[in-house]
PDB file of C-alpha atoms and ligand atoms in Angstrom:
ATOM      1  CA  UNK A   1     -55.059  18.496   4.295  1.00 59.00           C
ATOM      2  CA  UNK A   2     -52.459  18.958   7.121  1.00 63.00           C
ATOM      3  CA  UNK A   3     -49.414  18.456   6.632  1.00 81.00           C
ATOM      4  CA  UNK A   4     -47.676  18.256  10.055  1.00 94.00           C
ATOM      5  CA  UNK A   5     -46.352  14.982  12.303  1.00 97.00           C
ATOM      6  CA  UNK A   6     -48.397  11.871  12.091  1.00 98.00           C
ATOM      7  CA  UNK A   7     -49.592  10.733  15.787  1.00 98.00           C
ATOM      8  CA  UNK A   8     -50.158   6.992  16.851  1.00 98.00           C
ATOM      9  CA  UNK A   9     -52.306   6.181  19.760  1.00 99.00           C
ATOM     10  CA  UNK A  10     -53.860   3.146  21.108  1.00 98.00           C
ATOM     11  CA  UNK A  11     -55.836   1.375  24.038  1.00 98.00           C
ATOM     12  CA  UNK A  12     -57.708   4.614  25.332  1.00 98.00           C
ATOM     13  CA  UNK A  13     -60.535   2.127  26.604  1.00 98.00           C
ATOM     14  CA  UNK A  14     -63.203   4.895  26.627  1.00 98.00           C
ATOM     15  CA  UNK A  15     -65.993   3.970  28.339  1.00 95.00           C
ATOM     16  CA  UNK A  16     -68.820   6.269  30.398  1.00 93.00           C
ATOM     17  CA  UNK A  17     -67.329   4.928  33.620  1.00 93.00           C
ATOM     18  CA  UNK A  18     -64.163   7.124  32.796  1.00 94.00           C
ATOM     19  CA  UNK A  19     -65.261  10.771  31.612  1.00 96.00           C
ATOM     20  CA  UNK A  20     -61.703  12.358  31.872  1.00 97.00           C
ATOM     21  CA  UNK A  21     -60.168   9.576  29.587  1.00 98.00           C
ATOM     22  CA  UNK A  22     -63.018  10.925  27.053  1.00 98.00           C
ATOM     23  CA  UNK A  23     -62.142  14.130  27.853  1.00 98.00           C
ATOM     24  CA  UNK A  24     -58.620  13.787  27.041  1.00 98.00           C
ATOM     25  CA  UNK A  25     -59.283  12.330  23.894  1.00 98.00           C
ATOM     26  CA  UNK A  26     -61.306  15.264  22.693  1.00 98.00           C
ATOM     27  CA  UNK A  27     -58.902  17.230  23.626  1.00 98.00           C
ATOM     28  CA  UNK A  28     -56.391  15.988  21.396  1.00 98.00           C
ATOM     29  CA  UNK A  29     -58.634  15.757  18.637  1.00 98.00           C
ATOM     30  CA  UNK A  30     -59.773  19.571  19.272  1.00 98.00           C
ATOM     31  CA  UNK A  31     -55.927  20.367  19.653  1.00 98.00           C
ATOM     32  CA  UNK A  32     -52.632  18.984  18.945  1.00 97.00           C
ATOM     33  CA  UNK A  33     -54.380  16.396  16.265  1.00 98.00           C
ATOM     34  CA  UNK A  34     -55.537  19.564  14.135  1.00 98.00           C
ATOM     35  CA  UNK A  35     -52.083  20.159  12.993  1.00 97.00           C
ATOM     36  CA  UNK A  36     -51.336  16.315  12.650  1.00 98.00           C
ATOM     37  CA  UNK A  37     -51.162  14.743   8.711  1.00 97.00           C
ATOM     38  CA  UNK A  38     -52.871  11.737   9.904  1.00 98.00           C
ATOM     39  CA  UNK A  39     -53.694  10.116  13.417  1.00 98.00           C
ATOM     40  CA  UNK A  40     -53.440   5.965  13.713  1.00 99.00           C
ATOM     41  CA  UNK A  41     -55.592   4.715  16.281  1.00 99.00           C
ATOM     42  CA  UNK A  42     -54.412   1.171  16.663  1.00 99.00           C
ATOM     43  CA  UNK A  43     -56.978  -0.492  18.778  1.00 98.00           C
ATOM     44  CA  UNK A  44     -58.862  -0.199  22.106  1.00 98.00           C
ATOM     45  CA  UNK A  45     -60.407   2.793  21.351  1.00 98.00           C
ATOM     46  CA  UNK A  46     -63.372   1.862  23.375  1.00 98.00           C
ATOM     47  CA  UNK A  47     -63.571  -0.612  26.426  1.00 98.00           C
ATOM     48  CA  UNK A  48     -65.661  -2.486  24.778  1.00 98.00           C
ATOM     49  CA  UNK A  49     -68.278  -2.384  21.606  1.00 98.00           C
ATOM     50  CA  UNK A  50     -71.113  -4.226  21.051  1.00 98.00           C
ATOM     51  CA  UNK A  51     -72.145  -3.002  17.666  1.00 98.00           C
ATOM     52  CA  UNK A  52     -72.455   0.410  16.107  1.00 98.00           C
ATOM     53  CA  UNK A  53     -75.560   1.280  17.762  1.00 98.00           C
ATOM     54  CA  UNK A  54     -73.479   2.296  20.415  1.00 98.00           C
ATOM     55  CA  UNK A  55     -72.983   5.974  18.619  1.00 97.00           C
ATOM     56  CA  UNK A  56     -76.216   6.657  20.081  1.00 96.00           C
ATOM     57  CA  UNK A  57     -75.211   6.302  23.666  1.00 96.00           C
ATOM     58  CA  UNK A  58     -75.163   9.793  24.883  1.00 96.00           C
ATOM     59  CA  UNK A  59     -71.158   9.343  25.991  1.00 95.00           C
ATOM     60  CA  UNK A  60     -70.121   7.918  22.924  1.00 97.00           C
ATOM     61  CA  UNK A  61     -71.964  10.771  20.973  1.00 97.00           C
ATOM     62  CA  UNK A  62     -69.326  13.607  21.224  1.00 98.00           C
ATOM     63  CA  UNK A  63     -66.490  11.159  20.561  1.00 98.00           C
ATOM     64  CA  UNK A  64     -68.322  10.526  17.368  1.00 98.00           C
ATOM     65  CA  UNK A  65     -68.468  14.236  16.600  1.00 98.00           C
ATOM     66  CA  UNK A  66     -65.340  15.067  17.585  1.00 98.00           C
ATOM     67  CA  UNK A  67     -63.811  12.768  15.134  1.00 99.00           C
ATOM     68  CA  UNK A  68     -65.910  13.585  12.720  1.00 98.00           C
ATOM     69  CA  UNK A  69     -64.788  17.557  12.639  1.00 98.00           C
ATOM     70  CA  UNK A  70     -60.993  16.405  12.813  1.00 98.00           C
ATOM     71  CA  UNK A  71     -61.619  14.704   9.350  1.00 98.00           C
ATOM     72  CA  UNK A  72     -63.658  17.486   8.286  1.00 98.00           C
ATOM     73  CA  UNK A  73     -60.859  19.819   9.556  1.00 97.00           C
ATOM     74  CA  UNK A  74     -58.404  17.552   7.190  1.00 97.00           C
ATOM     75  CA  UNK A  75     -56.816  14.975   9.350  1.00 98.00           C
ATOM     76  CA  UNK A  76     -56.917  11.607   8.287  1.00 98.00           C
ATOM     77  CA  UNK A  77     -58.011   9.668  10.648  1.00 98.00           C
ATOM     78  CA  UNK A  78     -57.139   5.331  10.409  1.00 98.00           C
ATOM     79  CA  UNK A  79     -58.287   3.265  12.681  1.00 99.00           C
ATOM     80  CA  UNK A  80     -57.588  -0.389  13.734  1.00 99.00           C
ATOM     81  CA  UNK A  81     -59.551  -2.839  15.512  1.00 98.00           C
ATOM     82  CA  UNK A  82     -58.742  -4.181  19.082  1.00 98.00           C
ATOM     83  CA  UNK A  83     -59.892  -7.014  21.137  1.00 98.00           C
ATOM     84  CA  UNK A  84     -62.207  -5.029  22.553  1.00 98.00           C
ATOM     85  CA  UNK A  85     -64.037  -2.704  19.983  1.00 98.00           C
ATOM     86  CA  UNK A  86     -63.389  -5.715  17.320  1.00 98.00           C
ATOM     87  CA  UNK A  87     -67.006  -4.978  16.225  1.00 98.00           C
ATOM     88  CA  UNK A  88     -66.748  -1.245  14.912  1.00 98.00           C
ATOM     89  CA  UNK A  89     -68.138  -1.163  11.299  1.00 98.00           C
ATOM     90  CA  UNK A  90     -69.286   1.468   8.598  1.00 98.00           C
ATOM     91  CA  UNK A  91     -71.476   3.021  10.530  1.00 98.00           C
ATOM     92  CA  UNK A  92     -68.964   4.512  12.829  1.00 98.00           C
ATOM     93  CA  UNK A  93     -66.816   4.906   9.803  1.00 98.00           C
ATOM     94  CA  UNK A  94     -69.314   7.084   8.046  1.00 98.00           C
ATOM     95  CA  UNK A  95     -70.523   8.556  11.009  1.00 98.00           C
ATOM     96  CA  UNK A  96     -66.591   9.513  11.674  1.00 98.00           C
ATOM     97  CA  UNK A  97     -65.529  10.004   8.516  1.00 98.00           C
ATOM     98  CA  UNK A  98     -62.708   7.510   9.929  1.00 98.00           C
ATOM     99  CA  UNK A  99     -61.116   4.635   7.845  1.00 98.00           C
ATOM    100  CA  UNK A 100     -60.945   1.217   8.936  1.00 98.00           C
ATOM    101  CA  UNK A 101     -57.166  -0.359   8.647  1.00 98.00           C
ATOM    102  CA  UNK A 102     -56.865  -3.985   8.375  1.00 98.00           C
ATOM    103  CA  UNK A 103     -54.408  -5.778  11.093  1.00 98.00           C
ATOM    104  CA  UNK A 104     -51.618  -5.861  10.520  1.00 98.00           C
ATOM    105  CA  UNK A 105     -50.378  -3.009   7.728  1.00 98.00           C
ATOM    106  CA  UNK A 106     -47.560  -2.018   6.488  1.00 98.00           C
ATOM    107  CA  UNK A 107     -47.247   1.517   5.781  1.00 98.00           C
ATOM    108  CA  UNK A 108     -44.748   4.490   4.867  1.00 97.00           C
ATOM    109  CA  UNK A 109     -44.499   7.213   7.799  1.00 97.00           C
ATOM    110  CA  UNK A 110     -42.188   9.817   6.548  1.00 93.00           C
ATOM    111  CA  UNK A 111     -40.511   7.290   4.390  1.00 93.00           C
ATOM    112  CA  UNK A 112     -40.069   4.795   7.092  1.00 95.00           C
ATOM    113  CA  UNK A 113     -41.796   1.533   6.275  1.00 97.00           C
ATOM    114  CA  UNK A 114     -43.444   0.568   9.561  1.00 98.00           C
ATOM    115  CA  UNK A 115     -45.459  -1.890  10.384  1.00 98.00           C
ATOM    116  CA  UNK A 116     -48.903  -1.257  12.411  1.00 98.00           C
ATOM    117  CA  UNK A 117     -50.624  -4.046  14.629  1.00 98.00           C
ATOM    118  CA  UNK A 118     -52.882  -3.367  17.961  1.00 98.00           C
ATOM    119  CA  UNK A 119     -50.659  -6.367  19.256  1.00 98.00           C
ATOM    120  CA  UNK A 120     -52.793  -8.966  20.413  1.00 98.00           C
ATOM    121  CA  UNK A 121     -51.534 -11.132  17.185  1.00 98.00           C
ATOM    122  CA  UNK A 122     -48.228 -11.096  18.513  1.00 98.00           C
ATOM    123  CA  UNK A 123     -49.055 -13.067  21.445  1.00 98.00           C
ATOM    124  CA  UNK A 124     -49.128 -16.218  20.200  1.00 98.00           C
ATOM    125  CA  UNK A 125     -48.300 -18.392  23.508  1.00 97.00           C
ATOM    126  CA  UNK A 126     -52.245 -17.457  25.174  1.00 97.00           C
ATOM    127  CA  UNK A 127     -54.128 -19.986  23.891  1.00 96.00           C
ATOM    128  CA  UNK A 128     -57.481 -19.655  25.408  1.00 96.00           C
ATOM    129  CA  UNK A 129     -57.063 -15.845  24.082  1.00 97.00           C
ATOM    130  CA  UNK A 130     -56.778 -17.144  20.242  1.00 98.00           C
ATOM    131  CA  UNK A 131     -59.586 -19.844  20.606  1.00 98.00           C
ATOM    132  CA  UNK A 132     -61.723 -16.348  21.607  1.00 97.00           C
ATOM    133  CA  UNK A 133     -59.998 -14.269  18.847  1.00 98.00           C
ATOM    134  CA  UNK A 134     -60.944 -17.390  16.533  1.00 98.00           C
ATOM    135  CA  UNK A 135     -64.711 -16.974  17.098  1.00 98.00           C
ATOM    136  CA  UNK A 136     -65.326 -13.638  17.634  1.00 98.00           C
ATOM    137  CA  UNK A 137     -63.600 -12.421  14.206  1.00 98.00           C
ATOM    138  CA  UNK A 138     -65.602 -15.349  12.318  1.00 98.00           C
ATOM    139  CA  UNK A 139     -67.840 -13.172   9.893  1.00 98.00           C
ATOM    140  CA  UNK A 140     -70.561 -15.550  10.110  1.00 98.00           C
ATOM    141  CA  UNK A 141     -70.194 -15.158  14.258  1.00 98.00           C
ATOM    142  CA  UNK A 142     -70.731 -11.165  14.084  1.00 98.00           C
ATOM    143  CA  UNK A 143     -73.427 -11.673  12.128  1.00 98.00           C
ATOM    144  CA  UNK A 144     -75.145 -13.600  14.729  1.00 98.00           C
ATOM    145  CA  UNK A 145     -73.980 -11.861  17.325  1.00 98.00           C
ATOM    146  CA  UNK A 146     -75.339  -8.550  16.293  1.00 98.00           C
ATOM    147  CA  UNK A 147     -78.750  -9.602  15.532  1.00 98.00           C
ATOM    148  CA  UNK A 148     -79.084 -10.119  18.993  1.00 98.00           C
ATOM    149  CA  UNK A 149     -80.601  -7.291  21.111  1.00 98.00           C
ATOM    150  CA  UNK A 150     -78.349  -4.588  22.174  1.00 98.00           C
ATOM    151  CA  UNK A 151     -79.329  -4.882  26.008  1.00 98.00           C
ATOM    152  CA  UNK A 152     -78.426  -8.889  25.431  1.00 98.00           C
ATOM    153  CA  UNK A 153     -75.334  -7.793  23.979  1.00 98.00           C
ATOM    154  CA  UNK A 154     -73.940  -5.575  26.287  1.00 98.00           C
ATOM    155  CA  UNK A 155     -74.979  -7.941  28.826  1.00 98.00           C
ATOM    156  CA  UNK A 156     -72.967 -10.367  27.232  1.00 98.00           C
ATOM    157  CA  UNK A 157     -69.764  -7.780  26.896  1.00 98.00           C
ATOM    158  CA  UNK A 158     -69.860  -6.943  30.742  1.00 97.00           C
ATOM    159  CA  UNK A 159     -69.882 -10.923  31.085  1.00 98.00           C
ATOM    160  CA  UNK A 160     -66.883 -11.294  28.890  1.00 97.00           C
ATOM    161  CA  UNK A 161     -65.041  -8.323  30.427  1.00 97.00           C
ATOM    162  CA  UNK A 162     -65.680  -9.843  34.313  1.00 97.00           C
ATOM    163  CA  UNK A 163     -63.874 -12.969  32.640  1.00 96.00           C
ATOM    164  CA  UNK A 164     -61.077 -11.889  31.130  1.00 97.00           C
ATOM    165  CA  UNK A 165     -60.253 -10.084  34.207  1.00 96.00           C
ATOM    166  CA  UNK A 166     -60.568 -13.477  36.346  1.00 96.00           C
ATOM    167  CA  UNK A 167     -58.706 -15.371  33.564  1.00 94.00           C
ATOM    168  CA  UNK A 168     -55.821 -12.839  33.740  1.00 94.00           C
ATOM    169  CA  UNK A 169     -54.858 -13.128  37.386  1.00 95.00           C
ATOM    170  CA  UNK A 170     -54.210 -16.702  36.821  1.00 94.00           C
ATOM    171  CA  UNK A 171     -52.072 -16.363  33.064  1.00 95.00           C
ATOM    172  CA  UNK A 172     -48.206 -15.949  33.735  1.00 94.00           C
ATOM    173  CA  UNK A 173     -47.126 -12.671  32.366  1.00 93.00           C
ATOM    174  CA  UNK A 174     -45.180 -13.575  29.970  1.00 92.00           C
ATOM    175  CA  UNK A 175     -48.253 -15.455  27.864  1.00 93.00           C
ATOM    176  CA  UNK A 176     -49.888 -12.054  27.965  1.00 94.00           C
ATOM    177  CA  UNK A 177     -46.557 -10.290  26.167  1.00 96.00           C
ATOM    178  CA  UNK A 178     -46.017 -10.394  23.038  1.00 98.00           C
ATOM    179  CA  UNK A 179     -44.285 -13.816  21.974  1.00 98.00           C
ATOM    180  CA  UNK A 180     -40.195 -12.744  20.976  1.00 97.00           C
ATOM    181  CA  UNK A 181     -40.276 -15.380  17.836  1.00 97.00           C
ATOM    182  CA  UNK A 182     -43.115 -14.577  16.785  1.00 98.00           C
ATOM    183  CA  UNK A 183     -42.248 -11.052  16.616  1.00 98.00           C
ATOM    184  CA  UNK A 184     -39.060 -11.985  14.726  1.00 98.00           C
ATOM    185  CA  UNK A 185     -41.143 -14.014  11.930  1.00 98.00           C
ATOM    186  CA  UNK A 186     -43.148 -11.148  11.441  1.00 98.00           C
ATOM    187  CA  UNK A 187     -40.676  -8.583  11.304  1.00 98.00           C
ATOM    188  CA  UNK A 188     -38.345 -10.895   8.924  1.00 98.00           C
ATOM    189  CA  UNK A 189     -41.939 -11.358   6.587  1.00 97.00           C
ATOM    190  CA  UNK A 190     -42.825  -8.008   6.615  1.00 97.00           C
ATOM    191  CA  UNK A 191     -39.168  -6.627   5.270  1.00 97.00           C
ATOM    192  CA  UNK A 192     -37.762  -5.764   8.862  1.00 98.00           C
ATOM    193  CA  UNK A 193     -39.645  -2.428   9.285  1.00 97.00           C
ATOM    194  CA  UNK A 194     -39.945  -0.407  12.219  1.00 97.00           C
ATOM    195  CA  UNK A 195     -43.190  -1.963  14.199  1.00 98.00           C
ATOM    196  CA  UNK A 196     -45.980  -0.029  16.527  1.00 98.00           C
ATOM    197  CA  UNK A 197     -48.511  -1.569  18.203  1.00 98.00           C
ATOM    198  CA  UNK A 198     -49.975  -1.404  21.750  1.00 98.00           C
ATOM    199  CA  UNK A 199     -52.178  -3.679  23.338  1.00 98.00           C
ATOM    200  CA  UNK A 200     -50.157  -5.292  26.456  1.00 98.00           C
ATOM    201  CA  UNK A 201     -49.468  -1.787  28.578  1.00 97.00           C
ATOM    202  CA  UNK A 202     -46.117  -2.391  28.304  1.00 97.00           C
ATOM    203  CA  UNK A 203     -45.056   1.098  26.627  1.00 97.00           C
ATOM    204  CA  UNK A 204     -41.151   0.672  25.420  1.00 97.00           C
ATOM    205  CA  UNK A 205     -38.663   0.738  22.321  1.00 98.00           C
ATOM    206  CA  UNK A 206     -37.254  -2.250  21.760  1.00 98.00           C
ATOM    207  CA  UNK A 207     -33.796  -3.004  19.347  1.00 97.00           C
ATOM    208  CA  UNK A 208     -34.666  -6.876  17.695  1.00 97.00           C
ATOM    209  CA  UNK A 209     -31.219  -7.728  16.101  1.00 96.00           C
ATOM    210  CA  UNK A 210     -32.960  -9.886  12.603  1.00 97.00           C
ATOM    211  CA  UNK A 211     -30.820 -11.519  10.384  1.00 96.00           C
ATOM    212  CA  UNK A 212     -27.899  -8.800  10.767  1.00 96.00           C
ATOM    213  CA  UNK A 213     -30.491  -5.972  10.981  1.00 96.00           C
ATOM    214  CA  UNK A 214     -31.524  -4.065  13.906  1.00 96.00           C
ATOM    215  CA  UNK A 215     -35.470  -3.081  13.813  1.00 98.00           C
ATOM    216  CA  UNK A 216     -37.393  -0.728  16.546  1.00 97.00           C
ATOM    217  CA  UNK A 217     -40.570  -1.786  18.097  1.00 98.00           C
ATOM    218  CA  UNK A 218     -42.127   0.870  19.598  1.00 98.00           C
ATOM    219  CA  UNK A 219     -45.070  -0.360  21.802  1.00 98.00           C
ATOM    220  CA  UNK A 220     -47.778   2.311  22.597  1.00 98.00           C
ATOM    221  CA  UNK A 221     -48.993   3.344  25.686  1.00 98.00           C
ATOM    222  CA  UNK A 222     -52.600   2.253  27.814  1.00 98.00           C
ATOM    223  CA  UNK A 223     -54.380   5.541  28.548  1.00 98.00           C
ATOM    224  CA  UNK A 224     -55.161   7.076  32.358  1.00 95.00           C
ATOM    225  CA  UNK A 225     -56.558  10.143  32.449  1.00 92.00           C
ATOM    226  CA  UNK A 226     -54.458  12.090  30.236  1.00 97.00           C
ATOM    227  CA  UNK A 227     -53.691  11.670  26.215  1.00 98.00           C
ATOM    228  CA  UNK A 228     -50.284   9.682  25.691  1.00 98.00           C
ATOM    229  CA  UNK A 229     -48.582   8.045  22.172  1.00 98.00           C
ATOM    230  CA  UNK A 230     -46.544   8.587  19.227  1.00 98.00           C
ATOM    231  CA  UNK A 231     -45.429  11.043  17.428  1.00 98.00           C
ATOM    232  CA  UNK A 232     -43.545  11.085  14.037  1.00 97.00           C
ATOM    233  CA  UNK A 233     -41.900  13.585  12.109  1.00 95.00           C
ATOM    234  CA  UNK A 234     -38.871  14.421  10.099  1.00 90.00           C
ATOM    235  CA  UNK A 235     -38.347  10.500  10.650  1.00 84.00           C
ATOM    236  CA  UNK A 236     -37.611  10.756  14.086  1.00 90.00           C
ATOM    237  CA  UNK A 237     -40.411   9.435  16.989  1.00 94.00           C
ATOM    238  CA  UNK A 238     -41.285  11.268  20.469  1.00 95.00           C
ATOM    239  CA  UNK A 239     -43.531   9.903  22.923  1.00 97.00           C
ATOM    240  CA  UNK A 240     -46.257  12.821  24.331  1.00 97.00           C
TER     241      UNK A 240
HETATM  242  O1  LP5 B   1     -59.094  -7.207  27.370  1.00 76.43           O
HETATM  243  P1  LP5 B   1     -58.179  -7.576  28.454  1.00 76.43           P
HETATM  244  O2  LP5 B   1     -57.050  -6.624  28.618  1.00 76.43           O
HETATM  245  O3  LP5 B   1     -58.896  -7.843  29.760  1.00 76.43           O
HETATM  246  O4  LP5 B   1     -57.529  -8.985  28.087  1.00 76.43           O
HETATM  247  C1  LP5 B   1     -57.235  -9.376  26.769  1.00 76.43           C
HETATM  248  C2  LP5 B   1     -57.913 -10.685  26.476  1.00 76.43           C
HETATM  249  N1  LP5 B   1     -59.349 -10.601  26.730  1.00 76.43           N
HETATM  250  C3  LP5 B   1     -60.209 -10.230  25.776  1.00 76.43           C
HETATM  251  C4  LP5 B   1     -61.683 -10.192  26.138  1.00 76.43           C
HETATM  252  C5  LP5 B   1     -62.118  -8.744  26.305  1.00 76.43           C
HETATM  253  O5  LP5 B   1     -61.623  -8.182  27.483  1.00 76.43           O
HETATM  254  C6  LP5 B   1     -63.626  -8.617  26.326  1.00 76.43           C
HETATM  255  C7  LP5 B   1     -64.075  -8.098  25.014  1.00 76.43           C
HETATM  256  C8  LP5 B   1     -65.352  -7.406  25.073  1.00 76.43           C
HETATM  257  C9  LP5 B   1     -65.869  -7.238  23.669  1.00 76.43           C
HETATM  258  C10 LP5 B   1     -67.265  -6.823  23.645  1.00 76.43           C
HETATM  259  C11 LP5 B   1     -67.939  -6.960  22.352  1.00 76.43           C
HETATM  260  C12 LP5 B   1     -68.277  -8.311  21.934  1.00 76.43           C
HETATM  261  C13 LP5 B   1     -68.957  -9.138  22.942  1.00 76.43           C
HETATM  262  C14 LP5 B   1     -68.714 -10.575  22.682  1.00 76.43           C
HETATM  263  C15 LP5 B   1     -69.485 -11.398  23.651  1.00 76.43           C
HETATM  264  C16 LP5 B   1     -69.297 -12.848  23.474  1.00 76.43           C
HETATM  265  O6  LP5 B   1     -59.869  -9.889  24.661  1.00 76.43           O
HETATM  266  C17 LP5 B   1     -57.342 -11.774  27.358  1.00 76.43           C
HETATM  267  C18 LP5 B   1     -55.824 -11.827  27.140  1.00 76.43           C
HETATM  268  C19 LP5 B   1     -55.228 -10.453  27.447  1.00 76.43           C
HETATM  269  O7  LP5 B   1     -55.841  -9.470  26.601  1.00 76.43           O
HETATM  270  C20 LP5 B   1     -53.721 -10.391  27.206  1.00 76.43           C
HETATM  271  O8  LP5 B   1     -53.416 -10.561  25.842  1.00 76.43           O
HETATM  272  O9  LP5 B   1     -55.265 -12.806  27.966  1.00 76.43           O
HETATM  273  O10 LP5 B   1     -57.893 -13.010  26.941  1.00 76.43           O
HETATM  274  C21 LP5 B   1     -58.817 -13.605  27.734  1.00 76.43           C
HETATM  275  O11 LP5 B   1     -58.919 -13.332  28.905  1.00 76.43           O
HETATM  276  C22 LP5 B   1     -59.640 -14.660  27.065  1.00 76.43           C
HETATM  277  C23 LP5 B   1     -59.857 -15.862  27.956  1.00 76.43           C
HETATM  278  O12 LP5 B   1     -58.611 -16.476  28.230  1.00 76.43           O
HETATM  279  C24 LP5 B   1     -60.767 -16.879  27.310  1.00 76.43           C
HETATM  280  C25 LP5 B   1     -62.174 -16.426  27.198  1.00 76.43           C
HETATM  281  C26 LP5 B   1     -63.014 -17.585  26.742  1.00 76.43           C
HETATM  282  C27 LP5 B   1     -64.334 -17.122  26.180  1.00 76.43           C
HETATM  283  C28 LP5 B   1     -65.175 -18.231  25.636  1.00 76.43           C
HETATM  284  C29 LP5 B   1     -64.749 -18.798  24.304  1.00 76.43           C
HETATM  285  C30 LP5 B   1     -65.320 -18.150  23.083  1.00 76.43           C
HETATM  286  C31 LP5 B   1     -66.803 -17.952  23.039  1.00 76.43           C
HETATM  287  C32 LP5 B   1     -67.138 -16.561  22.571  1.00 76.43           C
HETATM  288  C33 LP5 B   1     -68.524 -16.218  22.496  1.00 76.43           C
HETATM  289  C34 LP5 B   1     -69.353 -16.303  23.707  1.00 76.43           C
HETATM  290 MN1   MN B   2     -55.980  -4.830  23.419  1.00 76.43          MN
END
């Protein structure tokens, strides 16, 4: 077991259309994540999953394996769902050796109680988003849904994608941010911790005065072509 910072990363969107963002990623796991105690990926690992028969695709594979030999090597390795790879189950878990994290937790990070969310909770003010969030997390929905055919279901993920993208260009920007009182009420409910999540590109620390108390919220990085995130030790954060 490792024993050195803990890293947080989210919203890599890896896909086969963007090879270097892969290749980034392995590299961390082959490198910097070796010494890590534990890596968080919060979300938006992949651009989109359809099911965990997508292991199999030939560009997912050494993603799979290189996660696998970083938990091997002792790392744990949590990860969170996103909006996008919502649909990553024990398959990828066991193929990983990877734990799945329910959204949101609270969590201890060198004594720090910090609170972990990909983010897309927190905006509460896009309403066609959360009538989408509504189905697509119904159990009884993913069932259905991956019964289907993989070819039908990717189809129906490239669909989905070309939409959001449309839907986006017409949302002001400030429904796709985080919501500021809803991020209060959860910091209040959750003990004000220190918060990290990602999901809206919008990488920054931010000071929310609550009740008297003043509590970070560090929001992660969207990935290019290089690896970028969190990294805490000796109680203190650094972005890489
Ligand atoms: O992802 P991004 O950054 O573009 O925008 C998100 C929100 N969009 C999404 C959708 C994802 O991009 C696509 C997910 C692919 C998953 C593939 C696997 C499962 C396939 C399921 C196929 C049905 O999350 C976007 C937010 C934005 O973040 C900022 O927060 O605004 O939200 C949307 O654009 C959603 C639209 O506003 C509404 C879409 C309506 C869809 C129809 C209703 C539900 C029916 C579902 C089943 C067909
Ligand atoms: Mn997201």
């Amino acid at each position: 077991m490792a024993s050195g910072p803990t890293l947080l990363v989210s919203d890599l969107h890896l896909s086969p259309s963007r090879p270097a963002t892969t290749a980034a990623f392995i590299g961390l796991l082959a490198g910097a994540a070796r010494d890590a105690a534990t890596l968080y990926i919060l979300g938006d690992l992949f651009d989109y999953w359809t099911g965990d028969e997508e292991i199999d695709d030939p560009a997912i594979r050494p993603v799979v394996d290189a996660l696998a030999a970083l938990s091997t090597a002792g790392t744990a390795v949590l990860f969170m769902h996103g909006n996008r790879d919502f649909l990553v189950g024990r398959r990828f878990a066991e193929a990983t050796g990877v734990t799945l994290l329910p959204d949101p937790l609270l969590v201890e990070i060198d004594g720090m109680p910090t609170l972990l969310l990909h983010g897309d909770t927190l905006c509460t003010e896009d309403a066609g988003y959360n009538r989408f969030r509504a189905t697509v997390r119904d159990p009884a929905w993913q069932q259905a849904f991956l019964a289907r055919p993989l070819a039908e279901r990717r189809a129906e993920a490239l669909r989905l994608r070309a939409l959001s993208e449309r839907e986006k260009q017409s949302k002001p920007a400030e429904i796709m941010d985080v919501t500021p009182s809803e991020v209060l009420r959860v910091l209040r409910a959750s003990g004000y911790p220190r918060m990290v999540h990602g999901h809206t590109h919008r990488p920054m620390q931010h000071l929310h005065p609550v009740d008297g108390r003043s509590c970070e919220r560090w929001v992660l990085p969207d990935w290019q072509d290089a690896a970028t995130g969190l990294a805490v030790e000796h109680r203190s954060l650094r972005r890489f």
